[in-house]
mmCIF file of C-alpha atoms in Angstrom:
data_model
loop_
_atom_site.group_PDB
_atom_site.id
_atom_site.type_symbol
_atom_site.label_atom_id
_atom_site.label_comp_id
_atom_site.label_asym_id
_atom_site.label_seq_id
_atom_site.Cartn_x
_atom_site.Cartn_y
_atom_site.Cartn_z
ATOM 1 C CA UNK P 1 34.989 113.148 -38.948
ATOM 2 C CA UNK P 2 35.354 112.010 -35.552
ATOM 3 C CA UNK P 3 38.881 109.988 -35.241
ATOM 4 C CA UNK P 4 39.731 107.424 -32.019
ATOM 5 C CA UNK P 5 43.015 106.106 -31.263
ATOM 6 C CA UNK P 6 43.456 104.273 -28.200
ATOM 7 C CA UNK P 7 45.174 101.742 -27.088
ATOM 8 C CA UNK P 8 43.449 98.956 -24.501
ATOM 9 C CA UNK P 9 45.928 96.525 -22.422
ATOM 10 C CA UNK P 10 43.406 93.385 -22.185
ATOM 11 C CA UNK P 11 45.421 90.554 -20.541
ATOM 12 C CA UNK P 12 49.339 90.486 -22.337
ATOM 13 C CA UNK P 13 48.305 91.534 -25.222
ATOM 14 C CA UNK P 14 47.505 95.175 -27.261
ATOM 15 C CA UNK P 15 44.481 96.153 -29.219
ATOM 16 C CA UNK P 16 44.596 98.833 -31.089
ATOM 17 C CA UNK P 17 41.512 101.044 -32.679
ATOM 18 C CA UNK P 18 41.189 103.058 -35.404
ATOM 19 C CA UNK P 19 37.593 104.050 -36.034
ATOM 20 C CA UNK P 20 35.788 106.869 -37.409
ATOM 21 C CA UNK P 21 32.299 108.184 -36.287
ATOM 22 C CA UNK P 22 30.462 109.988 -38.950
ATOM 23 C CA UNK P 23 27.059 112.205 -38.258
ATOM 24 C CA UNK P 24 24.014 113.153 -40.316
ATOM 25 C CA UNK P 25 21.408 115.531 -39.665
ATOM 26 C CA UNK P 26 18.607 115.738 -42.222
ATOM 27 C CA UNK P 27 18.004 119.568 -40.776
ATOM 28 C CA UNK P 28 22.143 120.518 -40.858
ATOM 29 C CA UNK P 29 22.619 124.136 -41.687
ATOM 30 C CA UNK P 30 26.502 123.429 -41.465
ATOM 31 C CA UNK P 31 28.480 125.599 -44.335
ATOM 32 C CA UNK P 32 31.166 123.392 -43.613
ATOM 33 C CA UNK P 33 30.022 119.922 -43.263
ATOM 34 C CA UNK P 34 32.681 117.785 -41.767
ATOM 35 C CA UNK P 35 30.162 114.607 -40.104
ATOM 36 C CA UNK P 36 31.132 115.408 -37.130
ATOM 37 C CA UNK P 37 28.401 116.139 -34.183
ATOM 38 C CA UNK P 38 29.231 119.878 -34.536
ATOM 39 C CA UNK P 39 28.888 120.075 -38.591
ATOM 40 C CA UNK P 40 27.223 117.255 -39.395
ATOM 41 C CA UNK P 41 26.612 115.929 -43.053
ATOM 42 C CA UNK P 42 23.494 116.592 -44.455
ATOM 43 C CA UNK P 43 23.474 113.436 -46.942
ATOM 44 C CA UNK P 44 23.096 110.098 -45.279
ATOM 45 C CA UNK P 45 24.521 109.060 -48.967
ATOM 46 C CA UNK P 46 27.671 110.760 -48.348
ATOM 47 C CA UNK P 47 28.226 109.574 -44.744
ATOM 48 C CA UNK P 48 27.897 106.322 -46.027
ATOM 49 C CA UNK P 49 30.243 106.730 -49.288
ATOM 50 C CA UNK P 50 32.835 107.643 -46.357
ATOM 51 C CA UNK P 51 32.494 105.088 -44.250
ATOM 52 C CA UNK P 52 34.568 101.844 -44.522
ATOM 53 C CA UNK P 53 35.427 98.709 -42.038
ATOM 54 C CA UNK P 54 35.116 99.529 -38.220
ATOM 55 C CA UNK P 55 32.795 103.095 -38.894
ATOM 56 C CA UNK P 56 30.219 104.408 -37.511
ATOM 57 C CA UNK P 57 27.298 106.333 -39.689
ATOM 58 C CA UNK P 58 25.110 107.539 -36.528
ATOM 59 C CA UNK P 59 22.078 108.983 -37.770
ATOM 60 C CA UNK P 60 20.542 112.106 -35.747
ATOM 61 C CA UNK P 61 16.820 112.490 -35.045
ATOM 62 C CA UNK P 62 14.874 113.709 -38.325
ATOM 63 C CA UNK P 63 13.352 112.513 -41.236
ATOM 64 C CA UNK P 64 15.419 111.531 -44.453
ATOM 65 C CA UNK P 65 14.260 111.543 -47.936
ATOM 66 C CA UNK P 66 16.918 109.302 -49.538
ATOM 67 C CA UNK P 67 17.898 106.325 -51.292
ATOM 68 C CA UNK P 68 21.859 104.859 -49.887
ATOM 69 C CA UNK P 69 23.024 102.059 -51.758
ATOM 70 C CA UNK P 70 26.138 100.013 -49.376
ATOM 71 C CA UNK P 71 29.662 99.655 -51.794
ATOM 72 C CA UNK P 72 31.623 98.472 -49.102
ATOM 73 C CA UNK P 73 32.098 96.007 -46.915
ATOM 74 C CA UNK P 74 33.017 95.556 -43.334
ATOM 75 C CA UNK P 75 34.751 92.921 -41.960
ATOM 76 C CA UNK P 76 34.290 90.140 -39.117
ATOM 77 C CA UNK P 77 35.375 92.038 -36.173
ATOM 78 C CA UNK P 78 35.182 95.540 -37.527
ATOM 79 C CA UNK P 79 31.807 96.036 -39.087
ATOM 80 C CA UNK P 80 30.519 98.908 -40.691
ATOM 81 C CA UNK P 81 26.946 100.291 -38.573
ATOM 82 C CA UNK P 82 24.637 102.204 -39.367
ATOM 83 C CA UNK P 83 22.343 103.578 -36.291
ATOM 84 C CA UNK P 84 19.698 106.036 -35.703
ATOM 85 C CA UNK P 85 19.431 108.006 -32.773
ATOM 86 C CA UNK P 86 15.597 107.853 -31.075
ATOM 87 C CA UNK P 87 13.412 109.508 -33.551
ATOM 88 C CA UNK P 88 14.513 108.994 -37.324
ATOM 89 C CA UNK P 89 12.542 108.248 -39.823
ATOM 90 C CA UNK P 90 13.573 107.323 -43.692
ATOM 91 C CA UNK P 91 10.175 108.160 -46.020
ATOM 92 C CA UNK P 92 9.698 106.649 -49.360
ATOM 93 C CA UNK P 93 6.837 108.812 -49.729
ATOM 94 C CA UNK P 94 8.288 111.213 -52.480
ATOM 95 C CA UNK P 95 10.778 108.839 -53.587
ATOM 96 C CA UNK P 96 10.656 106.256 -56.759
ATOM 97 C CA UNK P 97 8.151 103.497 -55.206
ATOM 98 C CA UNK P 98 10.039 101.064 -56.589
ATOM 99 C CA UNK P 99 13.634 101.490 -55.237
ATOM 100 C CA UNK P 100 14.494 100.312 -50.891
ATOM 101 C CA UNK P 101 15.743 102.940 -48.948
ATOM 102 C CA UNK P 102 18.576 101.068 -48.205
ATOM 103 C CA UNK P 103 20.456 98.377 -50.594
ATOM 104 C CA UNK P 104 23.214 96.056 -49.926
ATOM 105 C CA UNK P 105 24.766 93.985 -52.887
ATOM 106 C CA UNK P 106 27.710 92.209 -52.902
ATOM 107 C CA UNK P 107 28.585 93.100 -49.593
ATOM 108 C CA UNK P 108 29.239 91.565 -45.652
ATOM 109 C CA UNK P 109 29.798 92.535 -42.577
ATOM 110 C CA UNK P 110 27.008 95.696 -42.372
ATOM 111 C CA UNK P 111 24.908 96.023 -39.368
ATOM 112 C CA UNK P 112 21.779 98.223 -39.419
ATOM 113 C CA UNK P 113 20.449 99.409 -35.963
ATOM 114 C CA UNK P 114 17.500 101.578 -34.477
ATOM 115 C CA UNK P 115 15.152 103.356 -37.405
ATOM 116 C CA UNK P 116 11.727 103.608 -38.546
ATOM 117 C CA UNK P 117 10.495 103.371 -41.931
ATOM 118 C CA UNK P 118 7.543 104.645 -43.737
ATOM 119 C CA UNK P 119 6.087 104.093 -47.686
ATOM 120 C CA UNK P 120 9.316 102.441 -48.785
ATOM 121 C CA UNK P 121 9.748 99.469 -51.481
ATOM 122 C CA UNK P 122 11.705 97.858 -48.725
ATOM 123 C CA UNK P 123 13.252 99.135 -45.930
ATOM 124 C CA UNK P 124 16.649 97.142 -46.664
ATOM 125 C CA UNK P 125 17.524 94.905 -49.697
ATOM 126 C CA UNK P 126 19.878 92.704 -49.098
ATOM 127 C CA UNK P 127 21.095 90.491 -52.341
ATOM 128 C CA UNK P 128 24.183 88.699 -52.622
ATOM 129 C CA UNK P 129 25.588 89.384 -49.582
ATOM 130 C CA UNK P 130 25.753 87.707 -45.994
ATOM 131 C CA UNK P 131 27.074 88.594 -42.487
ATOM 132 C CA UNK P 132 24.267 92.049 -42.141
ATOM 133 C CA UNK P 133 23.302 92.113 -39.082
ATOM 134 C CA UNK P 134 19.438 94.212 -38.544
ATOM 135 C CA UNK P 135 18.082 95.518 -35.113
ATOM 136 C CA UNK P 136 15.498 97.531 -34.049
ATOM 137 C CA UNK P 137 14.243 98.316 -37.589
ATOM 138 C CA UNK P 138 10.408 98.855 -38.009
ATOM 139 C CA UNK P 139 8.623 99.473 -41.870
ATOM 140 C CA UNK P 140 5.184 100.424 -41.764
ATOM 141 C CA UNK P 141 3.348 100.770 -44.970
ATOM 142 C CA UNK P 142 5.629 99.561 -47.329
ATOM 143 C CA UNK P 143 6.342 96.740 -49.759
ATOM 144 C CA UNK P 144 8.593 94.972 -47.818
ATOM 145 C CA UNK P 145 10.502 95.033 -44.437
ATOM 146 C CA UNK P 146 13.180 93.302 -45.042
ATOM 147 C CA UNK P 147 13.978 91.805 -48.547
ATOM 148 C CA UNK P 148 16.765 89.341 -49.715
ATOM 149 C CA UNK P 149 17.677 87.557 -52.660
ATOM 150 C CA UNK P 150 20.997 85.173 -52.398
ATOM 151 C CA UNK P 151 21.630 86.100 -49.022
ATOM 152 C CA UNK P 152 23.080 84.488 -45.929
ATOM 153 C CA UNK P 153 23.873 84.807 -42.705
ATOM 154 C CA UNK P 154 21.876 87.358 -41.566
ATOM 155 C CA UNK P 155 20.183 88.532 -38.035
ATOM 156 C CA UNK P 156 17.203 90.073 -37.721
ATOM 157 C CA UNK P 157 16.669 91.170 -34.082
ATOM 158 C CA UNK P 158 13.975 93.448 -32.505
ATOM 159 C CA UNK P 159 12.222 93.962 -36.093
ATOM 160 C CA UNK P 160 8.709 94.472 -36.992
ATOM 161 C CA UNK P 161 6.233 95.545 -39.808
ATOM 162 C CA UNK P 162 3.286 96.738 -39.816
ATOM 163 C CA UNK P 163 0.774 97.160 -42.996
ATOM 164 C CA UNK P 164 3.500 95.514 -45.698
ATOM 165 C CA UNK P 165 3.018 93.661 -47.896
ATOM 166 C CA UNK P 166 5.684 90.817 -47.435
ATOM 167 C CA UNK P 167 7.440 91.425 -44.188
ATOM 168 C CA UNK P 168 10.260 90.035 -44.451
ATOM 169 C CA UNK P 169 11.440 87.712 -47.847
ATOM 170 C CA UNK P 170 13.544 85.435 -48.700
ATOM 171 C CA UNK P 171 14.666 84.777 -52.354
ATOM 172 C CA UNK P 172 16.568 82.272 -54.527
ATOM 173 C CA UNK P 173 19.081 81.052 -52.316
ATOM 174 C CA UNK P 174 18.946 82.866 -49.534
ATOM 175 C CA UNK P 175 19.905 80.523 -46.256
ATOM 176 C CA UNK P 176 20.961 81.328 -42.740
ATOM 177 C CA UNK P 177 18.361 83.598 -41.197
ATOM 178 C CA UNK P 178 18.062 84.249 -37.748
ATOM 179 C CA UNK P 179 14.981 86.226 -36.156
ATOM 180 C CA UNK P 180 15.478 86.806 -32.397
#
């Protein structure tokens, strides 16, 4: 774990941050993983159980084989991201076919950025939660791109899919989308 402190003087007044960066790397061969850029975590499941309001889960170049399910939240100014770096891949191609590579429930504030993903149920399910923020996030031969049920307030910026079968759906009462 990768630990800032700093303190900014913007105008008269004093921000203060407190953020951790945490890194995967499907291909890790650190004994001692510590999600840092030196040892990084091999489980993008892990990095993510770590991770809370104002983190960082940055995602090194690879493919993943692995379903992360979101149980926290972020918060308004301090969201919790999730990026790849250029070149990572998430495969539901020996996973359960019925399960997205990525699922947020009951949660806000999550922001999903940069990754490419292949043979998936969905590529993020979003249900009962609002405030996610998506960017840069392709699915190509999957069920779904982008799937929600009961959500709002989401973003969906820079996204694409190719070959699914629903793109991107909406569900119940799901309200607030933005596509940019």
């Amino acid at each position: 774990m990768i630990a800032f402190f700093c303190l900014m003087n913007i105008g008269s007044s004093v921000v203060a941050a407190d953020e951790n960066t945490y890194y995967v790397a499907s291909d890790s061969k650190a004994k001692k993983e510590k999600g840092t850029q030196e040892f990084p975590f091999k489980s993008l499941k892990h990095a993510v159980s770590k991770s809370k309001a104002g983190d960082t889960v940055s995602v090194l170049s690879g493919e993943y084989h692995e379903f992360v399910n979101l149980k926290r939240s972020g918060k308004k100014e301090k969201p919790i991201i999730i990026r790849g770096e250029d070149g990572v891949v998430f495969s539901g191609e020996k996973l359960d076919p019925y399960r997205p590579i990525f699922t947020v429930k009951n949660q806000e504030h999550i922001h999903f950025e940069n990754f490419y993903v292949k043979q998936a149920r969905a590529a993020i399910l979003i249900e009962n939660s609002s405030h996610i923020k998506i960017k840069n996030v392709s699915a190509e031969d999957s069920h779904f791109s982008i799937k929600m049920k009961d959500a709002s307030f989401v973003e969906i910026e820079d996204s694409s899919a190719l070959r699914c079968r629903n793109a991107f759906r909406g569900e119940g009462a799901t309200h607030d989308i933005a596509f940019r």
